[in-house]
């Protein structure tokens, strides 16, 4: 019966609001081995951060994606990248396409609202399921970051992954000449 009910749940995707802070912090604690500070959660409400929430029709938060904008200062590159900080779905709602939808929606927001040409993220190198998930969505491992995470008094390596969202040359030409 639970499976039938979860298959029929109507989902909503929306930006995070201040009333979500406590629930978002609780969900992060369930989903991720990294313990974030209180300021991390407050910063999720900052306009320089995108936080997308997946809720049930009863407004129960079951998934989320957080991202921020990175600006590369190389004057000749013209690159703009979004950085996905966290993305996760409550365990009882995994394999329902919610993570894929969150990833797609936050990537589109980064591209359309902030003009990002690519999206980058880190994932613990031991997390094969997450790595496969991102690769199945067009991400590629660019490098291994040694001792990137410090969790429970131990260091862990991370993969640094990237996905191209648009052709950066079009962005440069559009900026210079108003094309595209």
Coordinates of N, CA and C in Angstrom, one line a residue:
X1 N 0.8 -1.2 0.0 CA 0.0 0.0 0.0 C 0.9 1.3 0.0
X2 N 2.0 1.2 0.8 CA 2.8 2.4 0.8 C 3.4 2.7 -0.6
X3 N 3.8 1.7 -1.3 CA 4.3 1.9 -2.7 C 3.3 2.5 -3.6
X4 N 2.1 2.0 -3.5 CA 1.0 2.6 -4.3 C 0.8 4.0 -4.0
X5 N 0.8 4.4 -2.7 CA 0.6 5.7 -2.3 C 1.7 6.6 -2.8
X6 N 3.0 6.2 -2.6 CA 4.1 7.0 -3.1 C 4.1 7.2 -4.6
X7 N 3.6 6.2 -5.3 CA 3.5 6.4 -6.8 C 2.5 7.4 -7.2
X8 N 1.5 7.7 -6.3 CA 0.4 8.6 -6.7 C 0.7 10.0 -6.1
X9 N 1.7 10.2 -5.3 CA 2.0 11.5 -4.7 C 2.2 12.6 -5.7
X10 N 1.5 13.7 -5.5 CA 1.7 14.8 -6.4 C 2.9 15.6 -5.8
X11 N 3.9 15.9 -6.7 CA 5.0 16.6 -6.3 C 5.0 18.1 -6.7
X12 N 5.6 18.9 -5.9 CA 5.7 20.3 -6.2 C 7.2 20.7 -6.1
X13 N 7.7 21.5 -6.9 CA 9.1 22.0 -6.9 C 9.0 23.5 -6.7
X14 N 9.7 24.0 -5.7 CA 9.6 25.4 -5.4 C 10.9 25.9 -4.7
X15 N 11.1 27.2 -4.7 CA 12.2 27.8 -4.0 C 12.0 27.6 -2.4
X16 N 13.1 27.5 -1.7 CA 13.1 27.4 -0.3 C 12.6 28.8 0.3
X17 N 11.8 28.7 1.4 CA 11.5 29.9 2.1 C 12.0 29.8 3.6
X18 N 11.9 30.8 4.3 CA 12.5 30.8 5.7 C 11.8 29.8 6.6
X19 N 10.5 29.5 6.4 CA 9.8 28.5 7.2 C 10.4 27.1 7.0
X20 N 11.1 26.9 5.9 CA 11.7 25.6 5.6 C 13.0 25.3 6.3
X21 N 13.6 26.3 6.9 CA 15.0 26.1 7.4 C 15.1 24.9 8.3
X22 N 14.3 24.7 9.3 CA 14.4 23.6 10.2 C 14.3 22.2 9.4
X23 N 13.3 22.1 8.6 CA 13.1 20.9 7.8 C 14.3 20.6 6.9
X24 N 14.8 21.7 6.3 CA 15.9 21.5 5.3 C 17.2 21.0 6.1
X25 N 17.4 21.6 7.3 CA 18.5 21.2 8.1 C 18.4 19.7 8.5
X26 N 17.2 19.3 8.9 CA 16.9 17.9 9.3 C 17.2 17.0 8.1
X27 N 16.7 17.4 6.9 CA 16.9 16.5 5.8 C 18.4 16.4 5.4
X28 N 19.1 17.5 5.5 CA 20.5 17.5 5.2 C 21.2 16.5 6.2
X29 N 20.9 16.5 7.4 CA 21.5 15.6 8.4 C 21.2 14.2 8.1
X30 N 20.0 13.9 7.5 CA 19.7 12.5 7.1 C 20.4 12.1 5.9
X31 N 20.7 13.0 5.0 CA 21.2 12.7 3.6 C 22.7 12.7 3.5
X32 N 23.4 13.6 4.2 CA 24.8 13.8 3.9 C 25.7 13.6 5.1
X33 N 26.9 13.0 4.9 CA 27.8 12.8 6.0 C 28.5 14.1 6.5
X34 N 28.5 15.1 5.6 CA 29.1 16.4 6.0 C 28.1 17.1 6.9
X35 N 28.7 17.6 8.0 CA 27.9 18.4 8.9 C 28.1 19.9 8.6
X36 N 27.0 20.6 8.3 CA 27.1 22.0 7.9 C 26.8 22.9 9.1
X37 N 27.4 24.1 9.1 CA 27.1 25.1 10.1 C 25.8 25.7 10.0
X38 N 25.3 26.4 11.0 CA 24.0 27.1 11.0 C 24.1 28.2 9.9
X39 N 25.2 28.8 9.7 CA 25.3 29.8 8.7 C 25.1 29.3 7.3
X40 N 25.5 28.0 7.1 CA 25.3 27.4 5.8 C 23.8 27.4 5.5
X41 N 23.0 27.0 6.4 CA 21.5 26.9 6.2 C 20.9 28.3 6.1
X42 N 21.4 29.3 6.8 CA 20.8 30.7 6.7 C 21.2 31.2 5.3
X43 N 22.4 30.9 4.8 CA 22.9 31.3 3.5 C 22.1 30.8 2.4
X44 N 21.4 29.7 2.6 CA 20.5 29.1 1.6 C 19.4 30.0 1.2
X45 N 19.1 31.0 2.1 CA 18.0 32.0 1.8 C 18.6 33.2 1.1
X46 N 19.9 33.3 1.0 CA 20.6 34.4 0.3 C 20.3 34.4 -1.2
X47 N 20.1 35.6 -1.8 CA 19.8 35.7 -3.2 C 20.9 35.2 -4.1
X48 N 22.1 35.0 -3.5 CA 23.2 34.5 -4.3 C 23.3 32.9 -4.3
X49 N 22.3 32.3 -3.7 CA 22.2 30.9 -3.6 C 20.8 30.4 -4.1
X50 N 20.8 29.4 -4.9 CA 19.6 28.8 -5.4 C 19.3 27.5 -4.5
X51 N 18.1 27.5 -4.0 CA 17.7 26.3 -3.2 C 16.3 25.9 -3.7
X52 N 16.3 24.7 -4.3 CA 15.1 24.2 -4.8 C 14.6 23.0 -3.9
X53 N 13.3 23.1 -3.6 CA 12.7 22.1 -2.7 C 11.7 21.2 -3.4
X54 N 11.7 19.9 -3.2 CA 10.7 19.0 -3.7 C 9.8 18.7 -2.5
X55 N 8.5 18.9 -2.7 CA 7.5 18.7 -1.6 C 6.4 17.8 -2.1
X56 N 5.7 17.1 -1.2 CA 4.5 16.4 -1.5 C 3.4 17.4 -1.5
X57 N 2.2 16.9 -1.8 CA 1.0 17.7 -1.8 C 0.7 18.2 -0.4
X58 N 1.2 17.5 0.6 CA 1.0 17.9 2.0 C 2.1 18.9 2.5
X59 N 2.9 19.4 1.5 CA 4.0 20.3 1.8 C 5.2 19.7 2.6
X60 N 5.3 18.4 2.5 CA 6.4 17.7 3.2 C 7.6 17.7 2.3
X61 N 8.7 18.2 2.8 CA 9.9 18.3 2.0 C 10.6 16.9 1.9
X62 N 10.7 16.4 0.7 CA 11.3 15.1 0.5 C 12.6 15.1 -0.4
X63 N 12.9 16.3 -0.9 CA 14.1 16.4 -1.6 C 14.5 17.9 -1.8
X64 N 15.8 18.1 -2.1 CA 16.3 19.4 -2.3 C 17.6 19.5 -3.1
X65 N 17.8 20.6 -3.7 CA 19.0 20.9 -4.4 C 19.5 22.3 -4.1
X66 N 20.8 22.5 -3.8 CA 21.3 23.8 -3.5 C 22.5 24.1 -4.4
X67 N 22.6 25.3 -4.9 CA 23.6 25.7 -5.8 C 24.0 27.2 -5.6
X68 N 25.2 27.5 -6.0 CA 25.6 28.9 -6.0 C 26.3 29.2 -7.3
X69 N 26.6 30.5 -7.6 CA 27.2 30.9 -8.8 C 28.7 31.1 -8.6
X70 N 29.5 30.5 -9.5 CA 30.9 30.7 -9.5 C 31.3 31.7 -10.6
X71 N 32.1 32.6 -10.4 CA 32.6 33.5 -11.5 C 34.1 33.2 -11.7
X72 N 34.4 32.8 -12.9 CA 35.8 32.6 -13.2 C 36.4 33.9 -13.7
X73 N 37.5 34.3 -13.1 CA 38.0 35.6 -13.4 C 39.0 35.7 -14.6
X74 N 39.1 34.6 -15.3 CA 40.0 34.6 -16.5 C 39.3 35.5 -17.6
X75 N 39.9 36.7 -17.9 CA 39.2 37.6 -18.8 C 39.0 37.0 -20.2
X76 N 39.9 36.1 -20.6 CA 39.7 35.6 -22.0 C 38.7 34.5 -22.1
X77 N 38.4 33.8 -21.0 CA 37.6 32.6 -21.1 C 36.1 32.9 -21.2
X78 N 35.6 33.9 -20.5 CA 34.2 34.3 -20.5 C 33.3 33.2 -19.9
X79 N 33.9 32.3 -19.1 CA 33.1 31.2 -18.6 C 32.4 31.6 -17.3
X80 N 31.3 31.0 -17.2 CA 30.4 31.2 -16.0 C 30.0 29.8 -15.6
X81 N 30.1 29.5 -14.3 CA 29.7 28.1 -13.8 C 28.9 28.2 -12.6
X82 N 27.9 27.3 -12.5 CA 27.2 27.1 -11.3 C 27.8 25.9 -10.5
X83 N 27.7 26.0 -9.2 CA 28.3 25.0 -8.4 C 27.1 24.3 -7.6
X84 N 26.9 23.1 -7.8 CA 25.9 22.4 -7.0 C 26.5 21.9 -5.7
X85 N 26.0 22.5 -4.6 CA 26.5 22.2 -3.3 C 26.0 20.9 -2.7
X86 N 24.6 20.8 -2.8 CA 24.0 19.5 -2.3 C 22.8 19.2 -3.2
X87 N 22.6 17.9 -3.3 CA 21.3 17.4 -4.0 C 21.0 16.1 -3.3
X88 N 19.8 15.9 -2.9 CA 19.4 14.7 -2.3 C 17.9 14.5 -2.2
X89 N 17.5 13.2 -2.0 CA 16.1 12.8 -1.9 C 16.0 11.9 -0.7
X90 N 15.0 12.1 0.1 CA 14.7 11.2 1.2 C 14.7 9.7 0.7
X91 N 15.2 8.8 1.5 CA 15.4 7.4 1.1 C 14.1 6.8 0.7
X92 N 13.0 7.1 1.3 CA 11.8 6.4 0.9 C 11.1 7.0 -0.4
X93 N 11.8 8.0 -1.0 CA 11.3 8.5 -2.3 C 12.4 8.4 -3.4
X94 N 13.4 7.6 -3.1 CA 14.4 7.5 -4.2 C 13.9 6.6 -5.3
X95 N 14.6 6.7 -6.4 CA 14.2 5.8 -7.6 C 12.8 6.2 -8.2
X96 N 12.4 7.4 -7.9 CA 11.1 7.9 -8.4 C 11.3 9.1 -9.4
X97 N 12.6 9.4 -9.7 CA 12.9 10.4 -10.7 C 13.0 11.8 -10.1
X98 N 12.9 11.9 -8.7 CA 12.9 13.2 -8.1 C 14.3 13.8 -8.1
X99 N 15.3 13.0 -7.9 CA 16.7 13.5 -8.0 C 17.0 14.0 -9.4
X100 N 16.6 13.3 -10.4 CA 16.8 13.7 -11.8 C 16.1 15.0 -12.1
X101 N 14.9 15.1 -11.6 CA 14.1 16.4 -11.8 C 14.7 17.5 -11.1
X102 N 15.2 17.3 -9.8 CA 15.9 18.4 -9.1 C 17.1 18.9 -9.8
X103 N 17.9 17.9 -10.3 CA 19.2 18.2 -11.0 C 18.9 19.0 -12.3
X104 N 17.9 18.5 -13.0 CA 17.5 19.2 -14.3 C 17.0 20.6 -14.0
X105 N 16.1 20.8 -13.0 CA 15.6 22.1 -12.7 C 16.6 23.1 -12.2
X106 N 17.5 22.6 -11.3 CA 18.5 23.6 -10.8 C 19.5 23.9 -11.9
X107 N 19.8 23.0 -12.7 CA 20.7 23.2 -13.8 C 20.1 24.3 -14.8
X108 N 18.9 24.1 -15.1 CA 18.2 25.1 -16.0 C 18.1 26.5 -15.3
X109 N 17.9 26.5 -14.0 CA 17.8 27.8 -13.3 C 19.2 28.5 -13.4
X110 N 20.3 27.7 -13.2 CA 21.6 28.2 -13.3 C 21.9 28.8 -14.7
X111 N 21.4 28.1 -15.7 CA 21.7 28.5 -17.0 C 20.8 29.7 -17.4
X112 N 19.6 29.7 -17.1 CA 18.6 30.7 -17.6 C 18.7 32.0 -16.7
X113 N 18.7 31.8 -15.4 CA 18.6 32.9 -14.5 C 20.0 33.6 -14.3
X114 N 21.0 32.7 -14.3 CA 22.4 33.3 -14.0 C 23.3 33.2 -15.1
X115 N 22.9 32.7 -16.3 CA 23.7 32.7 -17.4 C 24.9 31.7 -17.4
X116 N 24.8 30.7 -16.6 CA 25.9 29.7 -16.4 C 26.0 28.9 -17.7
X117 N 27.3 28.7 -18.1 CA 27.6 27.8 -19.2 C 27.8 26.4 -18.8
X118 N 28.1 26.2 -17.6 CA 28.4 24.8 -17.1 C 28.0 24.7 -15.6
X119 N 28.0 23.4 -15.2 CA 27.7 23.1 -13.8 C 28.8 22.2 -13.3
X120 N 29.3 22.5 -12.1 CA 30.3 21.7 -11.5 C 29.9 21.2 -10.1
X121 N 30.5 20.2 -9.6 CA 30.2 19.7 -8.2 C 31.2 18.7 -7.8
X122 N 31.2 18.5 -6.5 CA 32.1 17.5 -5.9 C 31.3 16.3 -5.4
X123 N 31.8 15.1 -5.5 CA 31.1 13.9 -4.9 C 32.2 13.1 -4.3
X124 N 31.9 12.5 -3.1 CA 32.9 11.6 -2.5 C 33.2 10.5 -3.4
X125 N 34.5 10.3 -3.6 CA 34.9 9.3 -4.7 C 34.5 7.9 -4.4
X126 N 34.2 7.6 -3.1 CA 33.7 6.2 -2.8 C 32.2 6.1 -3.1
X127 N 31.5 7.2 -3.3 CA 30.1 7.1 -3.6 C 29.8 6.8 -5.1
X128 N 29.9 5.5 -5.4 CA 29.7 5.0 -6.7 C 28.3 5.3 -7.3
X129 N 27.3 5.2 -6.4 CA 25.9 5.4 -6.9 C 25.8 6.9 -7.3
X130 N 26.3 7.8 -6.6 CA 26.2 9.2 -6.9 C 27.0 9.5 -8.2
X131 N 28.2 9.0 -8.3 CA 29.0 9.2 -9.5 C 28.3 8.7 -10.7
X132 N 27.7 7.5 -10.6 CA 27.0 7.0 -11.8 C 25.7 7.8 -12.1
X133 N 25.1 8.3 -11.1 CA 23.9 9.2 -11.3 C 24.3 10.4 -12.1
X134 N 25.4 11.1 -11.7 CA 25.8 12.3 -12.4 C 26.3 12.0 -13.8
X135 N 27.0 10.9 -13.9 CA 27.5 10.6 -15.3 C 26.3 10.2 -16.2
X136 N 25.3 9.6 -15.7 CA 24.1 9.3 -16.5 C 23.4 10.6 -16.9
X137 N 23.7 11.7 -16.3 CA 23.1 13.0 -16.6 C 24.0 13.9 -17.3
X138 N 25.1 13.3 -17.9 CA 26.0 14.1 -18.7 C 27.2 14.7 -18.1
X139 N 27.4 14.4 -16.8 CA 28.6 15.0 -16.1 C 29.8 14.1 -16.4
X140 N 31.0 14.7 -16.3 CA 32.2 14.0 -16.6 C 33.2 14.3 -15.4
X141 N 33.9 13.3 -15.0 CA 34.9 13.6 -13.9 C 36.1 14.3 -14.5
X142 N 36.4 15.5 -14.0 CA 37.5 16.3 -14.5 C 38.8 16.0 -13.7
X143 N 38.7 15.7 -12.4 CA 39.9 15.4 -11.6 C 39.5 14.8 -10.3
X144 N 40.5 14.3 -9.6 CA 40.3 13.8 -8.2 C 40.9 14.8 -7.3
X145 N 40.1 15.2 -6.3 CA 40.6 16.1 -5.3 C 41.0 15.3 -4.0
X146 N 42.2 15.2 -3.8 CA 42.7 14.4 -2.6 C 42.3 15.1 -1.3
X147 N 41.8 14.3 -0.4 CA 41.5 14.8 1.0 C 40.5 16.0 1.0
X148 N 39.6 16.0 0.1 CA 38.6 17.1 -0.1 C 37.7 17.2 1.1
X149 N 37.2 16.0 1.6 CA 36.2 16.0 2.7 C 36.9 15.5 3.9
X150 N 36.5 16.1 5.0 CA 36.9 15.7 6.4 C 35.7 15.3 7.1
X151 N 35.4 14.0 7.3 CA 34.2 13.5 7.9 C 34.6 12.5 9.0
X152 N 34.0 12.7 10.1 CA 34.2 11.8 11.3 C 35.7 11.5 11.5
X153 N 36.5 12.6 11.5 CA 38.0 12.5 11.8 C 38.7 11.7 10.7
X154 N 38.2 11.6 9.5 CA 38.9 11.0 8.4 C 38.8 11.8 7.1
X155 N 39.9 11.8 6.3 CA 39.9 12.5 5.0 C 39.4 11.5 3.9
X156 N 38.7 12.1 3.0 CA 38.1 11.4 1.8 C 38.4 12.2 0.6
X157 N 38.7 11.5 -0.5 CA 38.9 12.1 -1.8 C 37.6 12.4 -2.4
X158 N 37.6 13.3 -3.3 CA 36.3 13.7 -4.1 C 36.6 13.7 -5.5
X159 N 35.6 13.4 -6.3 CA 35.6 13.6 -7.8 C 35.1 15.0 -8.0
X160 N 35.7 15.7 -8.9 CA 35.2 17.0 -9.3 C 34.6 16.8 -10.7
X161 N 33.3 17.0 -10.8 CA 32.6 16.7 -12.1 C 32.1 18.0 -12.7
X162 N 31.9 17.9 -14.0 CA 31.4 19.1 -14.7 C 30.4 18.6 -15.8
X163 N 29.5 19.5 -16.2 CA 28.6 19.3 -17.3 C 28.5 20.6 -18.0
X164 N 28.7 20.6 -19.3 CA 28.5 21.8 -20.1 C 27.0 22.0 -20.4
X165 N 26.5 23.2 -20.1 CA 25.1 23.5 -20.3 C 24.9 24.2 -21.7
X166 N 25.8 25.0 -22.1 CA 25.7 25.7 -23.4 C 27.0 26.0 -23.9
X167 N 27.1 26.4 -25.2 CA 28.3 26.7 -25.8 C 28.8 28.1 -25.4
X168 N 29.9 28.1 -24.6 CA 30.3 29.4 -24.1 C 30.7 30.4 -25.2
X169 N 31.1 29.9 -26.4 CA 31.4 30.9 -27.4 C 30.2 31.6 -27.9
X170 N 29.0 31.0 -27.9 CA 27.8 31.7 -28.2 C 27.5 32.8 -27.2
X171 N 27.8 32.6 -26.0 CA 27.6 33.6 -24.9 C 28.5 34.8 -25.2
X172 N 29.7 34.5 -25.5 CA 30.7 35.6 -25.8 C 30.3 36.4 -27.0
X173 N 29.9 35.8 -28.1 CA 29.5 36.5 -29.3 C 28.2 37.2 -29.1
X174 N 27.3 36.6 -28.3 CA 26.1 37.3 -28.0 C 26.3 38.6 -27.2
X175 N 27.2 38.5 -26.2 CA 27.6 39.6 -25.4 C 28.2 40.7 -26.3
X176 N 29.2 40.3 -27.2 CA 29.9 41.3 -28.0 C 29.0 41.9 -29.1
X177 N 28.2 41.1 -29.7 CA 27.5 41.5 -30.9 C 26.0 41.4 -30.9
X178 N 25.5 41.0 -29.8 CA 24.0 40.8 -29.6 C 23.4 39.7 -30.5
X179 N 24.3 38.7 -30.8 CA 23.8 37.6 -31.6 C 23.3 36.5 -30.8
X180 N 22.6 35.5 -31.4 CA 22.1 34.3 -30.8 C 21.0 34.7 -29.9

